[in-house]
CSV table of C-alpha atoms and ligand atoms in Angstrom, one decimal:
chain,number,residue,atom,x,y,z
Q,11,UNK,CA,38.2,-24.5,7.1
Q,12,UNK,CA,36.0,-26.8,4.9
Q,13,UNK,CA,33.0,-26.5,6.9
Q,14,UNK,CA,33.7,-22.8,7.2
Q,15,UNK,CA,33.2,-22.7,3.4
Q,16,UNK,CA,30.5,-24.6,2.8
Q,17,UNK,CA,28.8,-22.3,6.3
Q,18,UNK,CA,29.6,-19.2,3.3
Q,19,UNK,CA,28.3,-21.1,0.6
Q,20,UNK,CA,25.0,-21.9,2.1
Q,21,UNK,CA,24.5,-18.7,3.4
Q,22,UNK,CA,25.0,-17.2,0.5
Q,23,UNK,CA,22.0,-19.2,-1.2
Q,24,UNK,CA,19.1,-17.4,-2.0
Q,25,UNK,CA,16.8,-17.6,1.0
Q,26,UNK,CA,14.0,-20.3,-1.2
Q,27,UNK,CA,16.6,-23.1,-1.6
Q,28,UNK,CA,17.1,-23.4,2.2
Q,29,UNK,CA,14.7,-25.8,4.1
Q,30,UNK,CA,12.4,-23.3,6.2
Q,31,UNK,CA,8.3,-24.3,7.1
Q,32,UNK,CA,7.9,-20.7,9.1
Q,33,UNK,CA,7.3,-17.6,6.8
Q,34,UNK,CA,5.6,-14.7,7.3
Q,35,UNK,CA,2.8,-15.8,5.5
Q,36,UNK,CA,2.1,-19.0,7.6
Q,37,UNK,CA,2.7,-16.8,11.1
Q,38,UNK,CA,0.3,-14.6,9.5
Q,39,UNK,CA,-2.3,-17.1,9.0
Q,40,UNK,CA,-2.4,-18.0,12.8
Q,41,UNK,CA,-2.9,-14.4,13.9
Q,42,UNK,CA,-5.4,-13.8,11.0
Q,43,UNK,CA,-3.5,-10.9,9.6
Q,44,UNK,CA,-3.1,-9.6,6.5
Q,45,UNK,CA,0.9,-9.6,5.7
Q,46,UNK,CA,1.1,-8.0,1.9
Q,47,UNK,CA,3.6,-6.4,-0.6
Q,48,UNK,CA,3.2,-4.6,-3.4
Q,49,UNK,CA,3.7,-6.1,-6.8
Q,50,UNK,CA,5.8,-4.4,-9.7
Q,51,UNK,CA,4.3,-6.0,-12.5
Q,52,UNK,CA,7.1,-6.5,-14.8
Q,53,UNK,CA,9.4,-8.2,-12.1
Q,54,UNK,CA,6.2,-10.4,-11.6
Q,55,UNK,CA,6.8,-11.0,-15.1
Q,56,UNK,CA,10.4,-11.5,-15.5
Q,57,UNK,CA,11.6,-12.8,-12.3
Q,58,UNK,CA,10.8,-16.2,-11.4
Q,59,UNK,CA,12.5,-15.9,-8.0
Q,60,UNK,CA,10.7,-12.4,-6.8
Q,61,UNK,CA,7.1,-14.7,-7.6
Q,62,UNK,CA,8.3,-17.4,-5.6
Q,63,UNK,CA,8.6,-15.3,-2.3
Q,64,UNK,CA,6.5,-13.2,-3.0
Q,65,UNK,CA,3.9,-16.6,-3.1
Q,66,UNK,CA,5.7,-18.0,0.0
Q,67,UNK,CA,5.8,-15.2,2.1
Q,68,UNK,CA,2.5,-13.1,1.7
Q,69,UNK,CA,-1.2,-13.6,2.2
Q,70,UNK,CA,-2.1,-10.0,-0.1
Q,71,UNK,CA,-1.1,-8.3,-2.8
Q,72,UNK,CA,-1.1,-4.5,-3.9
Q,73,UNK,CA,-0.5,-3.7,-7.4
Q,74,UNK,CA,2.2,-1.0,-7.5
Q,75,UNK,CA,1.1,0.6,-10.6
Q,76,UNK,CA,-1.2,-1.3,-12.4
Q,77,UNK,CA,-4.9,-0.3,-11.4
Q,78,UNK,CA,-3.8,3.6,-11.4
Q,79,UNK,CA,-5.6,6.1,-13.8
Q,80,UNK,CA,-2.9,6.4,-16.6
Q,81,UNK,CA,-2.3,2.8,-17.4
Q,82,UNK,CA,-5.8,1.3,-16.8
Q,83,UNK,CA,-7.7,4.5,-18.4
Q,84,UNK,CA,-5.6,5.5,-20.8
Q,85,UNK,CA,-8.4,7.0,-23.6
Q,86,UNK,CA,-11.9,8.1,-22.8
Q,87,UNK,CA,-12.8,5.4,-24.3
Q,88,UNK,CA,-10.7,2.7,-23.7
Q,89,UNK,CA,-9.4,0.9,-20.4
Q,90,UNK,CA,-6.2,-1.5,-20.7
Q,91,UNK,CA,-6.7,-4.4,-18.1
Q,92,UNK,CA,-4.0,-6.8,-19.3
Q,93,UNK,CA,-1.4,-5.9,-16.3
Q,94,UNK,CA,-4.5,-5.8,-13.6
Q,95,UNK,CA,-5.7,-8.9,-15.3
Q,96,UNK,CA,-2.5,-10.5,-14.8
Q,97,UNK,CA,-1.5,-9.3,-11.1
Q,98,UNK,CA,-5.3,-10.4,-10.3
Q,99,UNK,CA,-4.6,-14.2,-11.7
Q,100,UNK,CA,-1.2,-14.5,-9.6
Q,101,UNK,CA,-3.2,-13.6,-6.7
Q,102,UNK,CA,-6.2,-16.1,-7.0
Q,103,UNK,CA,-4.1,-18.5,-7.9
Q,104,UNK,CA,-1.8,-18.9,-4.9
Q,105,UNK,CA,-4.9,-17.8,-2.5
Q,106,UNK,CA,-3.8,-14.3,-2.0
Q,107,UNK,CA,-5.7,-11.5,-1.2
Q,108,UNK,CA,-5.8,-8.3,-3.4
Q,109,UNK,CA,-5.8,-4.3,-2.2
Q,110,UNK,CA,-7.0,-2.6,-4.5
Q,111,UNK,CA,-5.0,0.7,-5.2
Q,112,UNK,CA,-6.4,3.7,-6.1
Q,113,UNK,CA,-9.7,5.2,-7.4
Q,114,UNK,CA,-9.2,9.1,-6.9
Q,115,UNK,CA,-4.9,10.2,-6.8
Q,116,UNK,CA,-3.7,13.7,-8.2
Q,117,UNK,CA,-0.8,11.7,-10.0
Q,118,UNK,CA,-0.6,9.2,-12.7
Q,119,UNK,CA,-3.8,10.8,-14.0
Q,120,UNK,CA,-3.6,10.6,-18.4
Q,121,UNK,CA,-3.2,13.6,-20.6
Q,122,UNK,CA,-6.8,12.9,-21.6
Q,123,UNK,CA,-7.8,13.5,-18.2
Q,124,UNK,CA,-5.6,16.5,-17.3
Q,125,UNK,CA,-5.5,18.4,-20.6
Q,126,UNK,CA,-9.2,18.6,-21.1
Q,127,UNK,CA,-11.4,21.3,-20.8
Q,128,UNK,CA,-14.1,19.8,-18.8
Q,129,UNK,CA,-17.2,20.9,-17.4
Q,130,UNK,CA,-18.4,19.4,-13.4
Q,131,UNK,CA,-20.7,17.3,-15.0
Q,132,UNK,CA,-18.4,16.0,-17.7
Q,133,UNK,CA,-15.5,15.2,-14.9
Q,134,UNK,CA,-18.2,14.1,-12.7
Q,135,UNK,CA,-19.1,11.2,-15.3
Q,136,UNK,CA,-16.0,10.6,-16.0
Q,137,UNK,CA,-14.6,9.3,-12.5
Q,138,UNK,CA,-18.0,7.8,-12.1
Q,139,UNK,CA,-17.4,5.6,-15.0
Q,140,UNK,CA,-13.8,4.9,-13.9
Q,141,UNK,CA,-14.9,3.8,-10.7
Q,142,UNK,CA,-17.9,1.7,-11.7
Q,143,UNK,CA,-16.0,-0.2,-14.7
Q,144,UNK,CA,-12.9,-0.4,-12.6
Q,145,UNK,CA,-14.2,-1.8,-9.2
Q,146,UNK,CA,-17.0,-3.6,-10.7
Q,147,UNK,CA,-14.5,-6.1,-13.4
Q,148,UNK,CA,-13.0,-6.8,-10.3
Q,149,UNK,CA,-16.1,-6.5,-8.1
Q,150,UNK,CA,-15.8,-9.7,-5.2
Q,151,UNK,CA,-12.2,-10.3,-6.1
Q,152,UNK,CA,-10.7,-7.2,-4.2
Q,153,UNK,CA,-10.8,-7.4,-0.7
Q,154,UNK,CA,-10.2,-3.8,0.1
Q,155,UNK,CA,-10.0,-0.6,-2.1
Q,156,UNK,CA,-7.5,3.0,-1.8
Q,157,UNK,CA,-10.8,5.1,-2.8
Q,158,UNK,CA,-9.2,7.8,-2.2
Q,159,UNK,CA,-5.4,8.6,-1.8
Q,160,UNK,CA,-3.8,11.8,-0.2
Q,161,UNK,CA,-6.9,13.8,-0.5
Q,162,UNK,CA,-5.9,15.4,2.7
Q,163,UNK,CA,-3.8,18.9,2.4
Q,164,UNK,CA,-3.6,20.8,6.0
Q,165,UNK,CA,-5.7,21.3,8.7
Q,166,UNK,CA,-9.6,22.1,7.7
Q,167,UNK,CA,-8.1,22.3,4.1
Q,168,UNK,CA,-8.2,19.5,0.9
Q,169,UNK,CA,-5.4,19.1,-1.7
Q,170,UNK,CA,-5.7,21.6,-4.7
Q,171,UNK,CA,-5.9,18.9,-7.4
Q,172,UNK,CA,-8.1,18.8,-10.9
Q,173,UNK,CA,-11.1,16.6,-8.7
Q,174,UNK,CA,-11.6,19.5,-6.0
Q,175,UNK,CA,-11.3,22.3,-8.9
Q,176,UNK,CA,-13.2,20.9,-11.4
Q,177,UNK,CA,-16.0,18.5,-9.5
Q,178,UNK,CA,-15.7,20.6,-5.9
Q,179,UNK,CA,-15.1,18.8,-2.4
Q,180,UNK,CA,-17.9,16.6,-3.0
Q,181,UNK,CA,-15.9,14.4,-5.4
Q,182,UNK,CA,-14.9,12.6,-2.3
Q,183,UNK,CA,-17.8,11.5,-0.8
Q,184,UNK,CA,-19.2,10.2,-4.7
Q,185,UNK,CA,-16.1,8.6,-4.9
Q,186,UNK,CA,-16.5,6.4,-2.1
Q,187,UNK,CA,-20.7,6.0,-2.8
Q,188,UNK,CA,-20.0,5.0,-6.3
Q,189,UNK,CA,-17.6,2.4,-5.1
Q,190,UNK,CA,-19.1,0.8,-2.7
Q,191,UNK,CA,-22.3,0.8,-5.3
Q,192,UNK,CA,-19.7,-1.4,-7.1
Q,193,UNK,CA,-19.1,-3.7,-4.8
Q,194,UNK,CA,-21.0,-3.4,-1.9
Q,195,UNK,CA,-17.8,-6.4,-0.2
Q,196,UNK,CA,-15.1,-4.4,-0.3
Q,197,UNK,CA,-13.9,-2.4,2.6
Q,198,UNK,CA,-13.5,1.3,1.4
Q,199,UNK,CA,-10.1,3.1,2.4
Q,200,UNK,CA,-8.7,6.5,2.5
Q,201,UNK,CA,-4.9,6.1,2.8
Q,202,UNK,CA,-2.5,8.6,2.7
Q,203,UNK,CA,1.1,9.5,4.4
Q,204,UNK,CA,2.6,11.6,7.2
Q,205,UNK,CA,-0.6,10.7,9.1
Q,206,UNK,CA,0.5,7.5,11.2
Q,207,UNK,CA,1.6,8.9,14.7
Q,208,UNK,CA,0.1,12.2,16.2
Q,209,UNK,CA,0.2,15.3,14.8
Q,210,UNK,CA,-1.5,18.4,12.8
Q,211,UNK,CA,-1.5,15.5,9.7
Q,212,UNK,CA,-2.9,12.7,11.4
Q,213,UNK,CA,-5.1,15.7,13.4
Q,214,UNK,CA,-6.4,16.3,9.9
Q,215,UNK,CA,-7.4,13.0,9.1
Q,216,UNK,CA,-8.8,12.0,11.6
Q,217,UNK,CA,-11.4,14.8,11.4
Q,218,UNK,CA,-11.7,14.6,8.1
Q,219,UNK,CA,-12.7,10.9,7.9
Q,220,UNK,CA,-15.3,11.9,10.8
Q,221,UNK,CA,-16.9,14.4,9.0
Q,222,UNK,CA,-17.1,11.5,5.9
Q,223,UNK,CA,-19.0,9.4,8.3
Q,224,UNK,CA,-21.6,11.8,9.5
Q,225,UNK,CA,-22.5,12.3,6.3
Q,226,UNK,CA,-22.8,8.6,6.0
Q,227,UNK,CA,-20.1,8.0,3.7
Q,228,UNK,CA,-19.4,4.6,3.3
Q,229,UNK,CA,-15.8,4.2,4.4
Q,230,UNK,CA,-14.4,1.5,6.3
Q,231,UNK,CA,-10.3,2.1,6.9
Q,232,UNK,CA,-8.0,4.6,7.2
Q,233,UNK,CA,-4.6,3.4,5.3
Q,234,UNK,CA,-1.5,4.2,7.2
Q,235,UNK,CA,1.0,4.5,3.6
Q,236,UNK,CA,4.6,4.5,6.9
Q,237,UNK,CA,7.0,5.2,4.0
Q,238,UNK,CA,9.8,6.3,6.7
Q,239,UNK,CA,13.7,6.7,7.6
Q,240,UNK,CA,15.7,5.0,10.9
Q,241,UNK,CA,16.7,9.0,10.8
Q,242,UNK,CA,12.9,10.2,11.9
Q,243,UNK,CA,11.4,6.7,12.5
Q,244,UNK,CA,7.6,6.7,13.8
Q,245,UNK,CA,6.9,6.9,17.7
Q,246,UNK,CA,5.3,3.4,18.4
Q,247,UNK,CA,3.2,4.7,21.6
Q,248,UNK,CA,1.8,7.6,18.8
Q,249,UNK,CA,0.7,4.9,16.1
Q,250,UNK,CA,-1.0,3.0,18.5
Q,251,UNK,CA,-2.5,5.7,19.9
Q,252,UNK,CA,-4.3,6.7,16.7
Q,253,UNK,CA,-5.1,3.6,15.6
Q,254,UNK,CA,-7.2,3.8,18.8
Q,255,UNK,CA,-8.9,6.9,18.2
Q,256,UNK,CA,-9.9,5.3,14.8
Q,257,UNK,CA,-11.2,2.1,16.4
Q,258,UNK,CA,-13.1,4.6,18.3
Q,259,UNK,CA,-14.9,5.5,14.6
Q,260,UNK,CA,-15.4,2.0,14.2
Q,261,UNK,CA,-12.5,2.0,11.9
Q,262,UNK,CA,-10.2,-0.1,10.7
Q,263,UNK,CA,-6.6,0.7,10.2
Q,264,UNK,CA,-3.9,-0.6,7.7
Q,265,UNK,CA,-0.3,0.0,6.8
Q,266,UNK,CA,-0.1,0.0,3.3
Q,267,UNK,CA,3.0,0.9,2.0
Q,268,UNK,CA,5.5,0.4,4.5
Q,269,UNK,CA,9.3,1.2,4.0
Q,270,UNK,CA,12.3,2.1,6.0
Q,271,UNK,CA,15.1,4.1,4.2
Q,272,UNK,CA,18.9,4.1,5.6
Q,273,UNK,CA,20.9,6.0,3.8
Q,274,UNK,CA,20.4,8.7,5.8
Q,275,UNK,CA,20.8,7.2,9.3
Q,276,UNK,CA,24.2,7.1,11.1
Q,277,UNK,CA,26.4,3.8,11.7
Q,278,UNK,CA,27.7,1.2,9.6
Q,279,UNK,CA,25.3,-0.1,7.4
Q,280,UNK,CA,24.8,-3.6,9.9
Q,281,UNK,CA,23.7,-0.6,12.6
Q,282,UNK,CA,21.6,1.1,10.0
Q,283,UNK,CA,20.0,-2.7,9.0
Q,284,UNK,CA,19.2,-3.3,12.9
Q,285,UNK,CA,18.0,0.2,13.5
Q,286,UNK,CA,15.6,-0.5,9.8
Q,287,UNK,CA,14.6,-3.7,11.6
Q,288,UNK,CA,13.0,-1.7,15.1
Q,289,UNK,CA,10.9,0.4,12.9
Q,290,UNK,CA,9.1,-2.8,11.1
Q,291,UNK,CA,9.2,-4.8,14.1
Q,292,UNK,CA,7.9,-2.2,16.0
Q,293,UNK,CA,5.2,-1.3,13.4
Q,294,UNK,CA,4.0,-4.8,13.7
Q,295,UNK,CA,3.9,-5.1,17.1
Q,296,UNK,CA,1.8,-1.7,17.1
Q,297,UNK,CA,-0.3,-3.3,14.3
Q,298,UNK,CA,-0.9,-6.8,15.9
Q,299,UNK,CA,-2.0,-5.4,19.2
Q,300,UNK,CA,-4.5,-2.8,18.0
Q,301,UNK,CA,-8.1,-5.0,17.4
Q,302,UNK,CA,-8.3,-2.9,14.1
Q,303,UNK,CA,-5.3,-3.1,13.2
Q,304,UNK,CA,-5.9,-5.8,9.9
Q,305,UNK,CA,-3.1,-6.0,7.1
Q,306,UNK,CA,0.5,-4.9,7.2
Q,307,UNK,CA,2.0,-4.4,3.7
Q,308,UNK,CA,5.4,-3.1,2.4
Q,309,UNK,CA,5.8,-1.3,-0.5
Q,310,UNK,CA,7.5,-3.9,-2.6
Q,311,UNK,CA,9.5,-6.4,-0.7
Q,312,UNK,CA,13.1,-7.1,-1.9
Q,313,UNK,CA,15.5,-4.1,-2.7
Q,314,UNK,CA,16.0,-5.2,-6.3
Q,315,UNK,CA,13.1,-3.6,-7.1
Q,316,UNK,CA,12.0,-0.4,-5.0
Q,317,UNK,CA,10.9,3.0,-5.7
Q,318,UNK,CA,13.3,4.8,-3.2
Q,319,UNK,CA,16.6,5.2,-4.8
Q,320,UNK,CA,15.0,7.0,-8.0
Q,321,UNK,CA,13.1,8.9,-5.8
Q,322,UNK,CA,15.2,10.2,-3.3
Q,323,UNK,CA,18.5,10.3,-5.8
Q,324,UNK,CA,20.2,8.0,-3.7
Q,325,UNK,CA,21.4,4.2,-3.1
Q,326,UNK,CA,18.9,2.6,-0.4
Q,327,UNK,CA,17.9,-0.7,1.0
Q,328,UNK,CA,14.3,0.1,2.0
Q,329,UNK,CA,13.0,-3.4,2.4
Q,330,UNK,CA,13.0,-6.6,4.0
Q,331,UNK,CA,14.9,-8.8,1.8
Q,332,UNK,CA,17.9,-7.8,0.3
Q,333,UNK,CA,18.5,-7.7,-3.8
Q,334,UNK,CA,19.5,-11.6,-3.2
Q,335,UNK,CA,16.5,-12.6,-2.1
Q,336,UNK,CA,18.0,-12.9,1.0
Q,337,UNK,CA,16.1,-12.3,4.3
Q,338,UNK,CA,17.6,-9.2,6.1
Q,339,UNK,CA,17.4,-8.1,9.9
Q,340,UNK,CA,13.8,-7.0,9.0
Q,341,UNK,CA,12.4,-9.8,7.7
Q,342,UNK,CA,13.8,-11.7,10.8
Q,343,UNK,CA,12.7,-9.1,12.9
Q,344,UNK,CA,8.7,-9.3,11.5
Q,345,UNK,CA,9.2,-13.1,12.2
Q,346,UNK,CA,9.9,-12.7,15.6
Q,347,UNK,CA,6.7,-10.3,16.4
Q,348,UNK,CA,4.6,-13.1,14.1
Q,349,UNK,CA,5.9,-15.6,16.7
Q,350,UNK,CA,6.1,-13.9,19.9
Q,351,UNK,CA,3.1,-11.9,20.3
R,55,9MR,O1,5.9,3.1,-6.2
R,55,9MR,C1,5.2,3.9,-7.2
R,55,9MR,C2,6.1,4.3,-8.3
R,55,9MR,O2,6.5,3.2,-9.0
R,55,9MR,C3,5.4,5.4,-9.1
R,55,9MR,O3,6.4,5.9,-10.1
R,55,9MR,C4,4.9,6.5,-8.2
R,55,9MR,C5,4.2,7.6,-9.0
R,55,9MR,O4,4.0,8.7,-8.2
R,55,9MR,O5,4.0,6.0,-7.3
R,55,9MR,C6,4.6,5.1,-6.4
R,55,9MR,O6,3.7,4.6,-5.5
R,55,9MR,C7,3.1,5.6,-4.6
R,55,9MR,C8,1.7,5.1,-4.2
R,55,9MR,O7,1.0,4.8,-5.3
R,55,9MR,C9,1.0,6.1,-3.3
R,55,9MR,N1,1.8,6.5,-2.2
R,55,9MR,C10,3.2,6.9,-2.5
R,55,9MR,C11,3.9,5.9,-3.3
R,55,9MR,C12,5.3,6.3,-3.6
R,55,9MR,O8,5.4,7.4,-4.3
């Protein structure tokens, strides 16, 4: 009975007061992997626990928010770089990595931006600027950039968005130039969703980031965002299948944003948590044994702080810890591939 309670107490600790050496960011040292989450910079700030795992368990860092258009441009005239500043200092000073997220997006653009009147050549100057001032303050600390994210609309067809109306479809190929004129070290992504296993999407990327290379655009990645549910979860054979056809570009591939949502799977909610712990375990396992295969990163990683429930209107448990801290059937899971493959 006594040691029965005290089983429930322990396990009821949060996950950094129990003795552990393996994490994922040790396992992912030995396989020379990027293993990354993205960072919500005000739980960086307020939440002592979520920057001790997020220090312990990950090599890389994404800013959620941060280095978007809106808050790091918001006047002509005037960049804000406190909360890119900051995210930038945590990761240098615990030896992380940093992916840098995003140049060119249709969203999070600021009412400067979107309610101008502006000429090609004025919006031309404009992202130019961004880019340069953006990628260069942070030029040799950024390992690898989101140039450009979910440029990609159907097959043999771009997203309508103010950069294709206003500049034309070449904004994509000076987005990338300008960057890597930047910082000629970072490795230059497109990333975008819906495009990880086989299909008319992926179909569309794939010849899209072609046709960027014979024109000798300098890109170097194709980011794989896997925001997904246990109800439709990605075919492992498909992912790795693609990931090939990309290697066969010379490309490398990333998952950038991975989630798994469950509130719309069937069983208890211990079945939904096992059936959330396949997909990520069986992302990684598609990730570690493709040679271009080089960082896997969540989008956030504990479900106290995730962008699911607001967007989908719902309760969810996306991630691989739980709001505790606590390591879920995920995390486990992602340990297990570290260690077994
Ligand atoms: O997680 C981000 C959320 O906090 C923002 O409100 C949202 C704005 O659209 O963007 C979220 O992140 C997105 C990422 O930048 C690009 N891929 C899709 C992600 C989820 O929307």
């Amino acid at each position: 009975m006594l040691l029965a309670l005290i089983a429930g107490v322990i396990a009821s600790l949060p996950a950094m007061t129990q003795p552990s050496e393996i994490t994922l960011r040790s396992l992912a040292q030995q396989h020379e992997i990027n293993i990354g989450a993205a960072v919500s910079i005000g739980a960086l700030r307020k939440d002592s626990t979520y920057r001790e795992v997020l220090a312990r368990e990950f090599n890389t860092v994404t800013p959620e928010n941060v280095m978007k258009f809106e808050p790091i441009h918001p006047e002509r005239d005037r960049y804000n770089f406190t909360d890119a500043d900051e995210l930038v200092a945590f990761a240098n000073a615990h030896q992380m990595q940093l992916r840098g997220h995003t140049l060119v997006w249709h969203q999070q653009l600021p009412d400067w931006l979107t309610a101008g009147e502006w000429t090609q050549a004025e919006l031309m100057d404009i992202l130019q600027q961004h880019i340069y001032t953006l990628v260069g303050r942070y030029r040799g600390q950024i390992a690898a950039w989101d140039v450009v994210n979910e440029a990609v609309g159907g097959k043999d067809s771009l997203r309508k968005n103010i950069w294709l109306e206003k500049i034309g479809s070449d904004y994509i190929d000076l987005a990338f130039r300008w960057a890597h004129e930047a910082d000629p070290q970072a490795k230059l992504f497109y990333n975008d969703y819906g495009g990880e296993g086989l299909g008319e999407k992926s179909d569309a990327i794939f010849a899209f980031v072609k046709e960027l290379q014979q024109r000798r655009v300098p890109i170097h990645g194709v980011g794989f965002q896997m925001h997904k549910t246990i109800k439709n979860p990605p075919l492992p054979e498909e992912v790795a299948e693609n990931m090939k056809r990309l290697n066969e570009l010379g490309l490398e591939v990333q998952i950038t944003e991975m989630d798994v949502q469950i509130h719309n799977g069937t069983g208890t909610r211990d079945e939904r948590l096992v059936a959330q712990a396949k997909v990520y375990r069986d992302m990684l396992g598609v990730c570690l044994e493709a040679s271009n295969c080089t960082a896997f990163v969540t989008w956030g990683f504990t479900d106290k702080y995730t962008w699911i429930p607001g967007f989908v209107g719902q309760p969810d448990e996306p991630l691989i810890f739980d709001e505790s801290y606590r390591p879920k059937p995920a995390y486990n899971a992602l340990v297990d591939v570290l260690k077994n493959s």
